[in-house]
Coordinates of C-alpha atoms in Angstrom, one line a residue:
X1 CA 37.5 -10.3 70.0
X2 CA 40.7 -13.0 70.7
X3 CA 42.7 -13.9 67.8
X4 CA 40.9 -17.5 68.0
X5 CA 37.7 -15.7 67.2
X6 CA 38.9 -13.9 64.4
X7 CA 40.2 -16.2 62.9
X8 CA 37.4 -19.0 62.9
X9 CA 35.1 -15.7 61.7
X10 CA 37.2 -15.8 58.2
X11 CA 37.5 -19.7 57.9
X12 CA 33.8 -19.1 58.1
X13 CA 33.2 -16.5 55.8
X14 CA 36.0 -17.8 53.2
X15 CA 34.6 -21.7 53.8
X16 CA 31.1 -20.4 52.2
X17 CA 32.7 -17.8 50.1
X18 CA 34.6 -20.8 48.6
X19 CA 31.7 -23.1 48.5
X20 CA 29.8 -21.4 46.2
X21 CA 32.0 -20.0 43.4
X22 CA 31.0 -22.3 40.3
X23 CA 33.2 -23.4 39.3
X24 CA 33.3 -26.8 35.8
X25 CA 34.3 -30.0 37.2
X26 CA 36.0 -32.6 34.8
X27 CA 33.0 -33.4 33.3
X28 CA 31.0 -30.1 32.4
X29 CA 34.9 -28.1 31.4
X30 CA 34.3 -31.3 28.9
X31 CA 30.7 -30.1 27.8
X32 CA 31.8 -26.9 27.9
X33 CA 34.3 -26.8 25.4
X34 CA 32.0 -29.0 23.8
X35 CA 28.9 -27.1 23.6
X36 CA 30.9 -22.9 24.3
X37 CA 29.4 -22.5 27.8
X38 CA 32.5 -21.0 30.8
X39 CA 31.3 -21.3 34.6
X40 CA 30.1 -17.7 33.6
X41 CA 28.2 -17.8 31.5
X42 CA 26.1 -21.6 32.5
X43 CA 26.1 -20.1 36.2
X44 CA 24.8 -16.8 34.4
X45 CA 21.8 -19.7 32.4
X46 CA 21.4 -21.7 35.8
X47 CA 19.9 -18.2 37.6
X48 CA 18.8 -16.4 34.5
X49 CA 17.5 -18.0 31.8
X50 CA 18.8 -18.3 28.7
X51 CA 17.2 -16.7 24.9
X52 CA 15.3 -19.0 22.8
X53 CA 19.0 -19.4 20.4
X54 CA 21.0 -19.9 23.2
X55 CA 18.0 -23.3 24.2
X56 CA 19.1 -25.3 22.5
X57 CA 23.0 -25.8 22.6
X58 CA 22.2 -25.1 26.5
X59 CA 20.2 -28.5 26.2
X60 CA 22.5 -29.9 24.9
X61 CA 25.1 -28.6 27.6
X62 CA 23.2 -30.2 30.4
X63 CA 22.6 -33.6 28.3
X64 CA 26.0 -33.4 27.4
X65 CA 27.3 -33.5 31.8
X66 CA 24.1 -34.7 32.6
X67 CA 25.3 -38.5 30.7
X68 CA 28.6 -37.6 32.3
X69 CA 27.4 -38.0 35.9
X70 CA 25.3 -41.7 35.3
X71 CA 22.3 -39.0 35.2
X72 CA 20.6 -40.7 31.9
X73 CA 19.8 -44.2 30.8
X74 CA 18.9 -44.9 27.5
X75 CA 17.6 -42.6 25.0
X76 CA 18.2 -40.1 27.1
X77 CA 15.6 -40.7 30.1
X78 CA 16.8 -39.2 32.9
X79 CA 17.6 -41.4 36.2
X80 CA 15.9 -39.4 39.2
X81 CA 18.2 -42.1 41.5
X82 CA 21.5 -41.4 40.3
X83 CA 20.2 -37.8 40.5
X84 CA 19.7 -38.4 44.2
X85 CA 22.7 -40.3 45.0
X86 CA 24.2 -37.0 45.6
X87 CA 27.9 -38.0 44.0
X88 CA 27.3 -34.8 42.0
X89 CA 26.8 -31.9 44.2
X90 CA 23.0 -30.2 44.6
X91 CA 25.8 -26.7 43.6
X92 CA 26.5 -28.1 40.7
X93 CA 23.4 -29.7 39.4
X94 CA 21.2 -26.1 40.2
X95 CA 23.8 -23.4 41.2
X96 CA 21.9 -22.6 43.9
X97 CA 24.2 -22.3 47.1
X98 CA 23.2 -23.9 50.5
X99 CA 25.3 -22.3 52.9
X100 CA 22.4 -21.6 55.4
X101 CA 22.4 -24.2 58.2
X102 CA 19.3 -25.3 58.8
X103 CA 18.8 -28.8 60.5
X104 CA 15.6 -30.2 58.7
X105 CA 13.8 -33.7 59.1
X106 CA 14.8 -34.1 54.6
X107 CA 17.4 -33.2 52.5
X108 CA 15.8 -30.0 50.2
X109 CA 17.3 -31.1 47.1
X110 CA 15.5 -34.7 48.1
X111 CA 12.8 -33.1 48.2
X112 CA 12.4 -31.7 44.3
X113 CA 14.1 -34.5 42.6
X114 CA 10.7 -36.6 43.9
X115 CA 8.9 -33.4 43.4
X116 CA 10.0 -33.3 39.6
X117 CA 10.0 -37.1 39.6
X118 CA 6.2 -37.7 40.2
X119 CA 5.3 -34.7 37.9
X120 CA 7.6 -34.9 35.4
X121 CA 6.2 -37.0 31.4
X122 CA 8.0 -39.8 30.0
X123 CA 9.5 -38.1 27.9
X124 CA 11.0 -34.6 28.8
X125 CA 14.6 -33.2 28.9
X126 CA 17.4 -33.2 31.1
X127 CA 17.6 -29.2 30.9
X128 CA 13.4 -29.3 32.0
X129 CA 14.1 -31.5 35.2
X130 CA 17.1 -29.1 36.2
X131 CA 15.0 -26.4 35.9
X132 CA 12.6 -27.6 38.0
X133 CA 15.2 -28.9 40.8
X134 CA 16.8 -25.8 41.0
X135 CA 13.0 -24.2 41.1
X136 CA 11.8 -27.0 44.1
X137 CA 15.5 -26.6 45.8
X138 CA 15.1 -23.8 45.7
X139 CA 11.7 -23.3 47.6
X140 CA 12.5 -25.8 49.7
X141 CA 15.8 -24.1 51.5
X142 CA 13.7 -21.0 51.6
X143 CA 11.0 -23.0 54.5

């Protein structure tokens, strides 16, 4: 393999690794400090769930983050259009790294948001919708 090929190979590997490293944004850091979570703990909870004792605190963390991202309307109603806007990365919302480049006719994250919006009751919490979006996003990227 020539030098240029080797550089491209390592750049691709390191780029994929860096893009899938879960680190708090400034907004998430503020919410993490407020509710006692580190980025490692949040990533773990995104993928492995949390105990019933941790649930209220984690719900508040997600609501804090979603409020800072503009995903919540007054009364903690979900603003699905803001979620679909992609101003916040899919990865920060779901913890799911979509590092597989695949040509698609539709966007798996937006499809997941649409699915959850049509099936959700009006008085649902942000964490429940985040979990729903994550579930459907995982399904959509594996198609």
